[in-house]
Tab-separated table of C-alpha atoms in Angstrom:
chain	number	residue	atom	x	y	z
Q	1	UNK	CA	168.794	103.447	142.540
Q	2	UNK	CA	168.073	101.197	139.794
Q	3	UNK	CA	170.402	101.615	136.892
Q	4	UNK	CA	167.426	102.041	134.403
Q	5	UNK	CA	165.387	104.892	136.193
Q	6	UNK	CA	168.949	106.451	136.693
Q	7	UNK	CA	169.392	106.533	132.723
Q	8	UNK	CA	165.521	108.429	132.428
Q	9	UNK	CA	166.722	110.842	135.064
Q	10	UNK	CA	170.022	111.398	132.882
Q	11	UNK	CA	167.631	111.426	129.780
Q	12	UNK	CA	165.536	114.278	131.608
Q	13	UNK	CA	168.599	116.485	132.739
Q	14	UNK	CA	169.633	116.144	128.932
Q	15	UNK	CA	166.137	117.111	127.596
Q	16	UNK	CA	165.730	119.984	129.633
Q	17	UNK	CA	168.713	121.451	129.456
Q	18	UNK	CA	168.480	121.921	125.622
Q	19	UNK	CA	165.014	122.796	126.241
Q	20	UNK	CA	166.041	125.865	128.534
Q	21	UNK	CA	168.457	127.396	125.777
Q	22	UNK	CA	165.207	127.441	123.326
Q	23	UNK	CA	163.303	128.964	126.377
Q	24	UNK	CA	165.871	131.667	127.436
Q	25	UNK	CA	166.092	132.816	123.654
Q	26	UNK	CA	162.036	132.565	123.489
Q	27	UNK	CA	161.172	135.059	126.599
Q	28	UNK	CA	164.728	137.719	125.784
Q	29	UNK	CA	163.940	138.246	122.173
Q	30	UNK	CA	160.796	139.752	122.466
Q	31	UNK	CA	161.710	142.031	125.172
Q	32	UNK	CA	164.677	143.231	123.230
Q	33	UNK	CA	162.610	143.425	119.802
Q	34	UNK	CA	160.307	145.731	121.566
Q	35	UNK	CA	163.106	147.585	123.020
Q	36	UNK	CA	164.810	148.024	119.783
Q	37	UNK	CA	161.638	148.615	117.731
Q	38	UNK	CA	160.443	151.207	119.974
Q	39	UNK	CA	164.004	152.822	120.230
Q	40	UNK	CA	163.661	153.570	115.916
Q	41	UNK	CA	159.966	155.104	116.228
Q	42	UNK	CA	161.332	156.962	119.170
Q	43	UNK	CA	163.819	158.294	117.385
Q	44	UNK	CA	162.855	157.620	113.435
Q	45	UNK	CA	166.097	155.818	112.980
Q	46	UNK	CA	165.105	153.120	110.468
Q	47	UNK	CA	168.293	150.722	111.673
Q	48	UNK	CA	166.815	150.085	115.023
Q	49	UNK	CA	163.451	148.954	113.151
Q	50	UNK	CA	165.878	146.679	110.665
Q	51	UNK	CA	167.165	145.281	113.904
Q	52	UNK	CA	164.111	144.045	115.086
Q	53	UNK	CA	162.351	142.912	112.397
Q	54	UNK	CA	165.621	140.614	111.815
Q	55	UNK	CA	165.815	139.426	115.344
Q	56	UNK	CA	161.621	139.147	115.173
Q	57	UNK	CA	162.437	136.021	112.352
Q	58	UNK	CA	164.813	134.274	114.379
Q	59	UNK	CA	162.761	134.790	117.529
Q	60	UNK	CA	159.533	132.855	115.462
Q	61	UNK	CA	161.514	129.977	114.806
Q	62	UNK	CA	163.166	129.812	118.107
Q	63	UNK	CA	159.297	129.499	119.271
Q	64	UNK	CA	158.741	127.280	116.616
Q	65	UNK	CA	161.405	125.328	118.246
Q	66	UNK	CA	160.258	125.594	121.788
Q	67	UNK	CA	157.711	124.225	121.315
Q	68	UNK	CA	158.314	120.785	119.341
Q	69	UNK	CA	161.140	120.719	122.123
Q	70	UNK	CA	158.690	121.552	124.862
Q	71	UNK	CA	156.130	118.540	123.256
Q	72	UNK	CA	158.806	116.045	123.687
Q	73	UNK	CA	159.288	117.038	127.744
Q	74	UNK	CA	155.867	116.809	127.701
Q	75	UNK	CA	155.735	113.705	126.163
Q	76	UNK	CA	158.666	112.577	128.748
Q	77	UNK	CA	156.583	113.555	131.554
Q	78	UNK	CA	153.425	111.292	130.456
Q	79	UNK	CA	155.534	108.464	129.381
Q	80	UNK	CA	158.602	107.826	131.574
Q	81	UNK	CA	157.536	110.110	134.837
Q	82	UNK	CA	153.945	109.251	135.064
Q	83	UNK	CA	153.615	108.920	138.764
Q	84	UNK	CA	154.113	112.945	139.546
Q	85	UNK	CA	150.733	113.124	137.243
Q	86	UNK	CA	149.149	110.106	138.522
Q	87	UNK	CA	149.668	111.907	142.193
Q	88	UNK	CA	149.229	115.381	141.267
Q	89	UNK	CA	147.173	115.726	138.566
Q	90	UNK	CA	144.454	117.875	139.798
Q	91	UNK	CA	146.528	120.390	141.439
Q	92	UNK	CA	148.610	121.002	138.471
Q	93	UNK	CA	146.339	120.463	135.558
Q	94	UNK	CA	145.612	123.884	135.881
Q	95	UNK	CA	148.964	125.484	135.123
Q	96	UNK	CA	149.640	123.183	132.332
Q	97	UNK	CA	146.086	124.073	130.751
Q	98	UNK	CA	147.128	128.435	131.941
Q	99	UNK	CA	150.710	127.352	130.049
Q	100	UNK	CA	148.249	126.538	126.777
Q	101	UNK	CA	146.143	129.581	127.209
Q	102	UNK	CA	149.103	132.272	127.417
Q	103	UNK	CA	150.831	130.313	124.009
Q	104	UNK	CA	147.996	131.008	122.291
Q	105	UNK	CA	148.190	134.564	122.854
Q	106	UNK	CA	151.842	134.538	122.519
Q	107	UNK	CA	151.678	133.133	118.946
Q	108	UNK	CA	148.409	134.840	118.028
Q	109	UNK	CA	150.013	138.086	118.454
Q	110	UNK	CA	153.681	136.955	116.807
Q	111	UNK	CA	151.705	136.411	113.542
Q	112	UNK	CA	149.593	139.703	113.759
Q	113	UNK	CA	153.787	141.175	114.779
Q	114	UNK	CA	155.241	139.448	111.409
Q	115	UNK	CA	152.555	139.857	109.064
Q	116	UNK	CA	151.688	143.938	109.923
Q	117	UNK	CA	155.226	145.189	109.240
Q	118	UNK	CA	154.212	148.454	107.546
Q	119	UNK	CA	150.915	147.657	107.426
Q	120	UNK	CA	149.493	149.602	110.526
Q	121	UNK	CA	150.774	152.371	112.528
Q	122	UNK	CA	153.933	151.659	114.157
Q	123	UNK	CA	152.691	152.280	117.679
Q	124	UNK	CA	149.859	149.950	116.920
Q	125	UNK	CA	152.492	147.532	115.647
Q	126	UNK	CA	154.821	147.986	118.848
Q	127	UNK	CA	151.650	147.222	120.902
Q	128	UNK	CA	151.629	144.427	119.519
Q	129	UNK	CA	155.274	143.455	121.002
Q	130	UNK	CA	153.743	144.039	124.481
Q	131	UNK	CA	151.133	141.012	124.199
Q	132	UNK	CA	153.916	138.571	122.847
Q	133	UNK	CA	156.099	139.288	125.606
Q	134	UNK	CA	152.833	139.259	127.970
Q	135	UNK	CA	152.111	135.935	126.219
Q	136	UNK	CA	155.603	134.011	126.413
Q	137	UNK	CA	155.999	135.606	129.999
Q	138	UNK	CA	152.508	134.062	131.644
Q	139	UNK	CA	153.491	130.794	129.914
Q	140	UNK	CA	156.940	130.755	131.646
Q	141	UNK	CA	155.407	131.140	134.428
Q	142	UNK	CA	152.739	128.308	134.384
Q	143	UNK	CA	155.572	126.301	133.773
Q	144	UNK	CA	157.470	127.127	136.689
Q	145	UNK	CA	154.616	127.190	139.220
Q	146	UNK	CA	155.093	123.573	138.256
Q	147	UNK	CA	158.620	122.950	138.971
Q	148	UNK	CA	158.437	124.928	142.263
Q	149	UNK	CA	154.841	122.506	143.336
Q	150	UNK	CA	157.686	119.613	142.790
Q	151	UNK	CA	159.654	121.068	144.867
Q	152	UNK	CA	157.520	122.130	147.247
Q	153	UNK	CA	153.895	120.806	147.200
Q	154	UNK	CA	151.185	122.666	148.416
Q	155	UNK	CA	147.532	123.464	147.805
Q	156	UNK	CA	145.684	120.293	148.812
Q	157	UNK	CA	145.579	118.486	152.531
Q	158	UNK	CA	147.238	114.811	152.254
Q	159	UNK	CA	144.774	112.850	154.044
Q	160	UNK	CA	144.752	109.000	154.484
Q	161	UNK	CA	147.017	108.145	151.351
Q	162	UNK	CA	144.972	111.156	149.208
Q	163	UNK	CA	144.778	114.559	147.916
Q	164	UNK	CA	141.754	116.245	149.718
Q	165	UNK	CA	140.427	119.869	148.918
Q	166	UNK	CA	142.829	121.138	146.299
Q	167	UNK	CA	143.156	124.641	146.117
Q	168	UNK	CA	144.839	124.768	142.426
Q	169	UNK	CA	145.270	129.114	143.152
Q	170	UNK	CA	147.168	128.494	146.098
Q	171	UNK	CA	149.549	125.855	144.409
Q	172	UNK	CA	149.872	128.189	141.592
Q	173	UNK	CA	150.378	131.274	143.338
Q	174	UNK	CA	153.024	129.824	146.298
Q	175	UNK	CA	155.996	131.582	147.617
Q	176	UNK	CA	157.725	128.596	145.743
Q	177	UNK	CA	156.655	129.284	142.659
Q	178	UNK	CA	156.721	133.267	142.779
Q	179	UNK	CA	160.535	132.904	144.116
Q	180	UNK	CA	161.918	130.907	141.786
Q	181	UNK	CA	159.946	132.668	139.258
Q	182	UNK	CA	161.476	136.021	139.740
Q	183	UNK	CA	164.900	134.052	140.378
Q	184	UNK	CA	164.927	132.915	137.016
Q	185	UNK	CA	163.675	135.192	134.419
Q	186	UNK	CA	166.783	137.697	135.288
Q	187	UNK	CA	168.891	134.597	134.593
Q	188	UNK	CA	167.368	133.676	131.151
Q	189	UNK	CA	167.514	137.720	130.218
Q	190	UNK	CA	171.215	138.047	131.139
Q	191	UNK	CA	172.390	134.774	129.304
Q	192	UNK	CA	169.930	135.455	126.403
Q	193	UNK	CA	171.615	139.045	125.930
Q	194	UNK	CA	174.907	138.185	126.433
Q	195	UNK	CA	174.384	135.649	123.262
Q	196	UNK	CA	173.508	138.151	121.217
Q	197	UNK	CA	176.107	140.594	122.184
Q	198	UNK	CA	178.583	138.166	121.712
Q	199	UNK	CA	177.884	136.566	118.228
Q	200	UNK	CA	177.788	140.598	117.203
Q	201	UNK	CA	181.089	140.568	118.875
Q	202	UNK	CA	182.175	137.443	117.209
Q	203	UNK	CA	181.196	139.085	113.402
Q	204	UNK	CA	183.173	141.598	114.379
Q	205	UNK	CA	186.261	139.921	115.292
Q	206	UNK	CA	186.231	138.252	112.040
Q	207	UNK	CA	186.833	141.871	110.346
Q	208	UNK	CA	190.142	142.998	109.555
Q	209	UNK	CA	191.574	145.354	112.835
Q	210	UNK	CA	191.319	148.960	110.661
Q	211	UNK	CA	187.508	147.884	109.531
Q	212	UNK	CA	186.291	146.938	113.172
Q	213	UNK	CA	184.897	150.656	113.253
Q	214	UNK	CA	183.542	151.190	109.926
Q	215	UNK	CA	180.135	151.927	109.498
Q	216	UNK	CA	179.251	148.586	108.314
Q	217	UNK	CA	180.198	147.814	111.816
Q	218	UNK	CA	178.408	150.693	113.555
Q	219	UNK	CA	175.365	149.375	114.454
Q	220	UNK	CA	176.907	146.461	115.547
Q	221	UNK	CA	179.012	148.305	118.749
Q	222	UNK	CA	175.890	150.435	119.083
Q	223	UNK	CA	173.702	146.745	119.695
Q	224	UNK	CA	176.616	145.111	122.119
Q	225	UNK	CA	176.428	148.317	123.937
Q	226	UNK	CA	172.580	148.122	124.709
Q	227	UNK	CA	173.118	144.583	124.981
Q	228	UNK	CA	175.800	144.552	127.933
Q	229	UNK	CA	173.778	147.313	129.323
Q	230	UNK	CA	170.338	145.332	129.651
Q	231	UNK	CA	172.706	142.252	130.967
Q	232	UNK	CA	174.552	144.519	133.728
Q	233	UNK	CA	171.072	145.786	135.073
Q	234	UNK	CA	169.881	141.443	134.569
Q	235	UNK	CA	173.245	140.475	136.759
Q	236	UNK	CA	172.524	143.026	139.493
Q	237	UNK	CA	168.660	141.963	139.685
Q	238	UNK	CA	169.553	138.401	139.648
Q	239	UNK	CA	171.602	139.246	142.681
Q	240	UNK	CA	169.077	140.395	144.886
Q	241	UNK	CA	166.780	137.890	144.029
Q	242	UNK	CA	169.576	134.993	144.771
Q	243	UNK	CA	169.693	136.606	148.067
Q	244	UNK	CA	166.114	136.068	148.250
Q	245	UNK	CA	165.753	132.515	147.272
Q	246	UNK	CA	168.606	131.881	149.604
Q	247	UNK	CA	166.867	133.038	152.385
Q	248	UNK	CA	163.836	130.986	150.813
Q	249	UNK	CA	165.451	128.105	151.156
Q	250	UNK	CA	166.932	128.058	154.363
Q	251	UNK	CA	163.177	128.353	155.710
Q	252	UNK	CA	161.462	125.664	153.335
Q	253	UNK	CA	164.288	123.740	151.654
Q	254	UNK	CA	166.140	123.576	154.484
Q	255	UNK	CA	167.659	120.132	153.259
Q	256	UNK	CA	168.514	121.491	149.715
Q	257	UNK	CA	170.761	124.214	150.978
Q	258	UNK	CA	172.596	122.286	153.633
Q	259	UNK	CA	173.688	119.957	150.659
Q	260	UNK	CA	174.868	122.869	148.460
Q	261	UNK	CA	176.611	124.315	151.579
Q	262	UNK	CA	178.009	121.356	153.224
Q	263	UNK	CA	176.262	121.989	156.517
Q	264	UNK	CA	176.173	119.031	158.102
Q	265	UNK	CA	174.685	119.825	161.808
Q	266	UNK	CA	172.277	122.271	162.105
Q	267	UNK	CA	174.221	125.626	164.405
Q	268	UNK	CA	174.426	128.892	164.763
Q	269	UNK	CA	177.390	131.118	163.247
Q	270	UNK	CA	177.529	128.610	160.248
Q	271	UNK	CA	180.398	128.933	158.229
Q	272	UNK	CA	180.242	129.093	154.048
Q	273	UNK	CA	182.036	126.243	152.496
Q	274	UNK	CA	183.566	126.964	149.106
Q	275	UNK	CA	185.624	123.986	147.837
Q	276	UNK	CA	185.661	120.558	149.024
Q	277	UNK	CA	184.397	117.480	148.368
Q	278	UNK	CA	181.757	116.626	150.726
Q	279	UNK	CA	181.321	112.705	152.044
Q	280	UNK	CA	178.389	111.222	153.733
Q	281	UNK	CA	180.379	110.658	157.447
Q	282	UNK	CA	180.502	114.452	157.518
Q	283	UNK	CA	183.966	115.357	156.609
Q	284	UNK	CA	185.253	117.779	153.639
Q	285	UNK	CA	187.773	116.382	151.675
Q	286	UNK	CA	189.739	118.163	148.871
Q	287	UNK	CA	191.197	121.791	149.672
Q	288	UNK	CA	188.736	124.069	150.388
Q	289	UNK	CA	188.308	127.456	152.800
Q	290	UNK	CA	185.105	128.022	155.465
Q	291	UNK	CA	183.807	131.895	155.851
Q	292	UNK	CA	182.533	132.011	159.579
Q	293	UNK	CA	179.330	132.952	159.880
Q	294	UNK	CA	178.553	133.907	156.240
Q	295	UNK	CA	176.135	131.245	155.698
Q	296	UNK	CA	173.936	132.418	158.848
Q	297	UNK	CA	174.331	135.880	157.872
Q	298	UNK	CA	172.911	135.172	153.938
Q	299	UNK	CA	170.258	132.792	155.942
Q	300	UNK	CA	168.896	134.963	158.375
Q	301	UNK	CA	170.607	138.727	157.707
Q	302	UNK	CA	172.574	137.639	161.183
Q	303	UNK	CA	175.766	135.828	161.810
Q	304	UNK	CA	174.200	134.089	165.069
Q	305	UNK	CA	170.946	133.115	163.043
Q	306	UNK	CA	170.161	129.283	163.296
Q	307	UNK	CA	170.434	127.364	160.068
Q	308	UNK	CA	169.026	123.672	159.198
Q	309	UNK	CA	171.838	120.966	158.734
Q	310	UNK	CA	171.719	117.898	156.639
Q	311	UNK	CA	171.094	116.188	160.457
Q	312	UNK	CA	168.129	116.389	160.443
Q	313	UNK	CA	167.488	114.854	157.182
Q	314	UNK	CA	167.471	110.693	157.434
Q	315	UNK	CA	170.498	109.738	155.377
Q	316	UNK	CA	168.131	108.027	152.573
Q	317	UNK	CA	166.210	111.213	151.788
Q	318	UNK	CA	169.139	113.479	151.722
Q	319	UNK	CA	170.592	115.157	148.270
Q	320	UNK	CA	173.506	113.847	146.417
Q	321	UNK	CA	176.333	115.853	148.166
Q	322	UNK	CA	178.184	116.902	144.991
Q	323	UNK	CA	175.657	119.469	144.341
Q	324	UNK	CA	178.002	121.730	146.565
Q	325	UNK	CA	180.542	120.788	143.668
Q	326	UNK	CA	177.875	122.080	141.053
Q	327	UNK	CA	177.558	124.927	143.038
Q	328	UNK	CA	181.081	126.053	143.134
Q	329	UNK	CA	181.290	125.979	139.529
Q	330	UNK	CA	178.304	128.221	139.072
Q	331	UNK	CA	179.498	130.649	142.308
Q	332	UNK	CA	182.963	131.066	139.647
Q	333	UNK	CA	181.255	131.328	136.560
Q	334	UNK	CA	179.174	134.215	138.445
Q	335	UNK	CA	182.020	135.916	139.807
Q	336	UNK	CA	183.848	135.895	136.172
Q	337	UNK	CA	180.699	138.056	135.046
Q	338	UNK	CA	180.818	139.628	137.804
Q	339	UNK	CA	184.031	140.980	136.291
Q	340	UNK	CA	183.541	140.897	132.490
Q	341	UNK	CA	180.520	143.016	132.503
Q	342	UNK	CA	181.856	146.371	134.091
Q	343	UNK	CA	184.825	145.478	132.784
Q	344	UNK	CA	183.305	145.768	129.530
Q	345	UNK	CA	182.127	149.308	130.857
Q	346	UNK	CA	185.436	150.352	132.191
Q	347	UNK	CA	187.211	149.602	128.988
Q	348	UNK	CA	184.272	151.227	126.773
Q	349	UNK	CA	184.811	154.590	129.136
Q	350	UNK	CA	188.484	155.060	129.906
Q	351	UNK	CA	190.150	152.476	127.069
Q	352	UNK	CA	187.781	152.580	123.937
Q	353	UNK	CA	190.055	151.385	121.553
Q	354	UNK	CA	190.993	147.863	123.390
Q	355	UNK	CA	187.166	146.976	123.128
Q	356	UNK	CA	188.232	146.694	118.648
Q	357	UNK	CA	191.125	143.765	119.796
Q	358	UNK	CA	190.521	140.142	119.109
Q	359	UNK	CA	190.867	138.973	122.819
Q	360	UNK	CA	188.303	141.367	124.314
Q	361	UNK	CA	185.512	140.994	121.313
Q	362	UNK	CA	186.106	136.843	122.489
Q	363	UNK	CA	185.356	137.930	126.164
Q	364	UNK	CA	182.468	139.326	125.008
Q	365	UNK	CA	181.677	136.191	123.027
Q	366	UNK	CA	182.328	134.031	125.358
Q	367	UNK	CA	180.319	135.748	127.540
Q	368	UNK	CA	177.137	134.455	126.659
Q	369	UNK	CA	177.962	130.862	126.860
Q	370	UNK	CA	179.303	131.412	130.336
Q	371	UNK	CA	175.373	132.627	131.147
Q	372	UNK	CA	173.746	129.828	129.711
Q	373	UNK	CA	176.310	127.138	131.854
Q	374	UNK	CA	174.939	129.001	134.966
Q	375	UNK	CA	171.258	129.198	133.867
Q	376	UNK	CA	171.906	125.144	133.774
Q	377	UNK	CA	173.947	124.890	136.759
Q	378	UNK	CA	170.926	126.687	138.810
Q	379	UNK	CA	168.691	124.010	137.240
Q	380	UNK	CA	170.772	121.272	138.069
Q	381	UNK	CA	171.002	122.539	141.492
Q	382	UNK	CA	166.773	122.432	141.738
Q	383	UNK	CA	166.481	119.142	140.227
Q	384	UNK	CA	169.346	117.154	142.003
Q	385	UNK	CA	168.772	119.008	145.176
Q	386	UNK	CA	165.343	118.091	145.084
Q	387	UNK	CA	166.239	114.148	145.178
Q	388	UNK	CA	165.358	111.570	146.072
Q	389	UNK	CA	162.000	113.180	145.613
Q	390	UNK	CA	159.936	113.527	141.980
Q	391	UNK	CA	157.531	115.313	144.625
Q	392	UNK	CA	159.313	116.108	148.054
Q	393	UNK	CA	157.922	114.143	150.839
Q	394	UNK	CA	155.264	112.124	148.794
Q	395	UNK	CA	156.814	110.767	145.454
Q	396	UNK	CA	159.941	109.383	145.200
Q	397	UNK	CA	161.523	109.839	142.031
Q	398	UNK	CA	161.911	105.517	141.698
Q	399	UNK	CA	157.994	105.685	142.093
Q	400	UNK	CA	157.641	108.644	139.638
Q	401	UNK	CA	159.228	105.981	137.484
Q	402	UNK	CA	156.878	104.328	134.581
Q	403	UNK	CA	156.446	100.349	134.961
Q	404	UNK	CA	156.461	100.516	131.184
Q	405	UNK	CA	159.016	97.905	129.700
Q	406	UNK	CA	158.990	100.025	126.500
Q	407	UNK	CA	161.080	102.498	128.313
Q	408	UNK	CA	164.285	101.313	126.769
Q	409	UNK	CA	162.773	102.795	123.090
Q	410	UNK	CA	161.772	105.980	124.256
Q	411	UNK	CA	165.892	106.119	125.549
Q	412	UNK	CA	166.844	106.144	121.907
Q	413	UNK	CA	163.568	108.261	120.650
Q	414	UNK	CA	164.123	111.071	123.019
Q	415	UNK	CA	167.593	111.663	122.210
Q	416	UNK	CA	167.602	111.162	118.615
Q	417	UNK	CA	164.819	113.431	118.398
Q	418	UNK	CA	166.281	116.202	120.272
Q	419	UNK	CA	169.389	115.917	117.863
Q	420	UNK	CA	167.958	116.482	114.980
Q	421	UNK	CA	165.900	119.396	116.217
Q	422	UNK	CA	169.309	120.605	117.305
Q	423	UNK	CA	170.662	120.149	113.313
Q	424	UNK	CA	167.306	121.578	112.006
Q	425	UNK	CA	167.110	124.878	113.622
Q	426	UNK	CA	170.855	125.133	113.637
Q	427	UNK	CA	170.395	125.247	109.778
Q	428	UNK	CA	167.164	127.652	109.452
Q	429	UNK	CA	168.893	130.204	111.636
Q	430	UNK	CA	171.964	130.140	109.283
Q	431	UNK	CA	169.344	130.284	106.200
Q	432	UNK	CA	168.312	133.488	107.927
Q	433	UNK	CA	171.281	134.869	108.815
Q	434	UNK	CA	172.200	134.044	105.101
Q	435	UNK	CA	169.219	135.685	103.606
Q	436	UNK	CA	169.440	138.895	105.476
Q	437	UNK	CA	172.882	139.250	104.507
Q	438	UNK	CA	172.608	138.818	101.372
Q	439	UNK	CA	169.270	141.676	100.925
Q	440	UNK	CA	171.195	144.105	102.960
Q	441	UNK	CA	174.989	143.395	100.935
Q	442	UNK	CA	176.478	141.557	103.458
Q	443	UNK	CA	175.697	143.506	106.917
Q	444	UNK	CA	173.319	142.796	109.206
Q	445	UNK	CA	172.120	146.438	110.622
């Protein structure tokens, strides 16, 4: 692959992974701003209501954000990827104009949220929760129906060198794009929530050990509680629905999981590789352990099921093998959750007082940044395990590639730009933060 397009894919993987930490904030906050704003009507407790109406600031700008960041992917697509446009244009013009449509209800309704504190009834304020989240939620998934046509194209008929009788519905509305769909909003709520928790756990870790448990600090447990609580019923749904999109992919993207797995000839009783280094003559280098049958059994729910190996895949159209590598890091990072979070209940029910020491508020803390690495990992894993593709089986990503010589300016632009977003909203959260600390005298709840 020339060493230039390989720079705009590296320029991509950059851009969108800061993108999806703006994105993961933008679709958890207003689900838990709801949650906590309904929680104080429910039970006229005014902190709840303080709660959200602090988080419902930071969650404006964070959309503020999103969406200069999501103009500059945009802008990416158009200038340096313009092939997957110039081939699929009219099959998904239609989600990116359905993306534009559920934004403008999204931020139609966060103004009418931030300018009627107190100014109508609270249940008519609360509704008004339910169309942001109905708002940022349609958009996400416009967005995705995208990603998953990439991945797997469908609504047209490819005949002689065109796209013949599009059917934009069914593109939109493809197993692809409902399965990684529900696959990834569980992901974004977990590692959204476990942010939160943790920079409440963080504040109080910063308190002196006797003051961890005073009542400037009570709302604060009370919030990490609710918080690990909405991220251990997130962990368990993202569970099933990995089992789902496993068994998803051993049907359609047969190619993509023998690459993750290391499955080299397509058999029955196929083992589950975790380790290794995998090479292109087949062999696993590096240590590394095989599960018999485990990959057939999370394939097809049987041990003798059949599954697709990389085989049957010419060599030039096969997936870069270390995304098995990528893979492995994510499968730990799970499993460490896997363990912090009822850990987290285990201590809080049998051990109350360890959950007040430095090294378990830092679990917590770290927590969150551990769910974001796996919400990019999983990305990673579509993108790269997509390759050589831009559009599997009729774009190549070299052809996606813009003939553009000013290329080498938008590899400075891009990059610059998305720094100084970073800076920007770095330093209007900490204004906020600020501000609210300093009306309520230095608490936050």
């Amino acid at each position: 692959m020339d060493s230039t397009v390989h720079a705009a894919r590296i320029l991509m993987g950059d851009s969108l992974g800061f993108h999806i930490i703006f994105v993961l904030m933008g679709l958890t906050l207003p689900i838990l701003v709801s949650w906590f704003e309904l929680t104080g009507i429910v039970r006229k407790d005014q902190r709840f209501i303080n709660v959200a109406k602090f988080w419902s600031k930071i969650m404006a700008l964070l959309v503020i954000t999103g969406v200069v960041s999501g103009t500059i992917i945009a802008l990416q697509m158009s200038l340096v990827w313009p092939g997957i446009l110039k081939f699929g244009g009219e099959v998904i013009g239609l989600p990116f104009m359905f993306e534009t449509y559920a934004f403008l209800i999204e931020a139609t309704f966060l103004a009418l949220y931030l300018r009627t504190w107190g100014k109508v009834k609270p249940m008519v304020h609360w509704l008004f929760s339910l169309m942001i989240i109905v708002g940022s939620t349609l958009s996400a998934y416009a967005i995705t129906s995208v990603n998953a046509w990439m991945n797997y194209p469908s609504g047209f008929d490819y005949i002689s060198g065109k796209i013949e009788n599009v059917n934009v519905w069914a593109a939109m509305f493809s197993r692809t794009s409902i399965v990684e769909f529900v696959h990834s909003m569980p992901g974004y709520y977990l590692s959204a929530a476990l942010i939160i928790a943790g920079m409440y756990a963080f504040r109080i870790a910063r308190s002196a050990y006797t003051k961890r448990t005073s009542k400037n600090h009570e709302m604060d447990w009370f919030i990490i509680k609710r918080l690990m609580l909405f991220a251990g019923v997130m962990f368990i749904l993202s569970g099933i629905t990995a089992d789902i999109t496993g068994k998803y992919l051993a049907k359609y993207e047969a190619v993509k999981l023998a690459a993750i797995e290391l499955n080299y000839t397509t058999r029955n009783n196929a083992p589950l590789t975790v380790g290794g280094v995998g090479r292109e003559d087949g062999t696993i280098v590096g240590p590394h352990f095989e599960i018999p049958g485990a990959l057939s059994l999370l394939a097809g729910n049987s041990t003798d099921a059949a599954v697709e190996g990389l085989n049957v895949t010419p060599k030039d159209q096969r997936p870069p093998l270390f995304v098995h590598t990528l893979f492995d890091v994510k499968m730990t990072l799970v499993n460490i959750l896997m363990v912090l979070i009822p850990g987290y209940f285990v201590v809080y029910a049998a051990r109350r007082k360890w959950l007040q020491t430095r090294p378990v508020l830092y679990l917590i803390g770290i927590s969150g940044f551990i769910g974001i690495a796996i919400v990019e990992l999983g990305w990673m894993l579509t993108e790269i395990g997509r390759q050589p593709w831009a559009v599997r089986g009729f774009v190549t990503t070299e052809e996606a590639f813009t003939k553009s010589d000013s290329v080498t300016v938008y590899g400075y632009a891009f990059p610059i730009a998305y720094v100084l977003l970073f800076f920007a909203t770095f330093y209007a959260i900490k204004r906020l933060v600020a501000a609210e600390k300093s009306k309520k005298g230095g608490t936050l709840s």
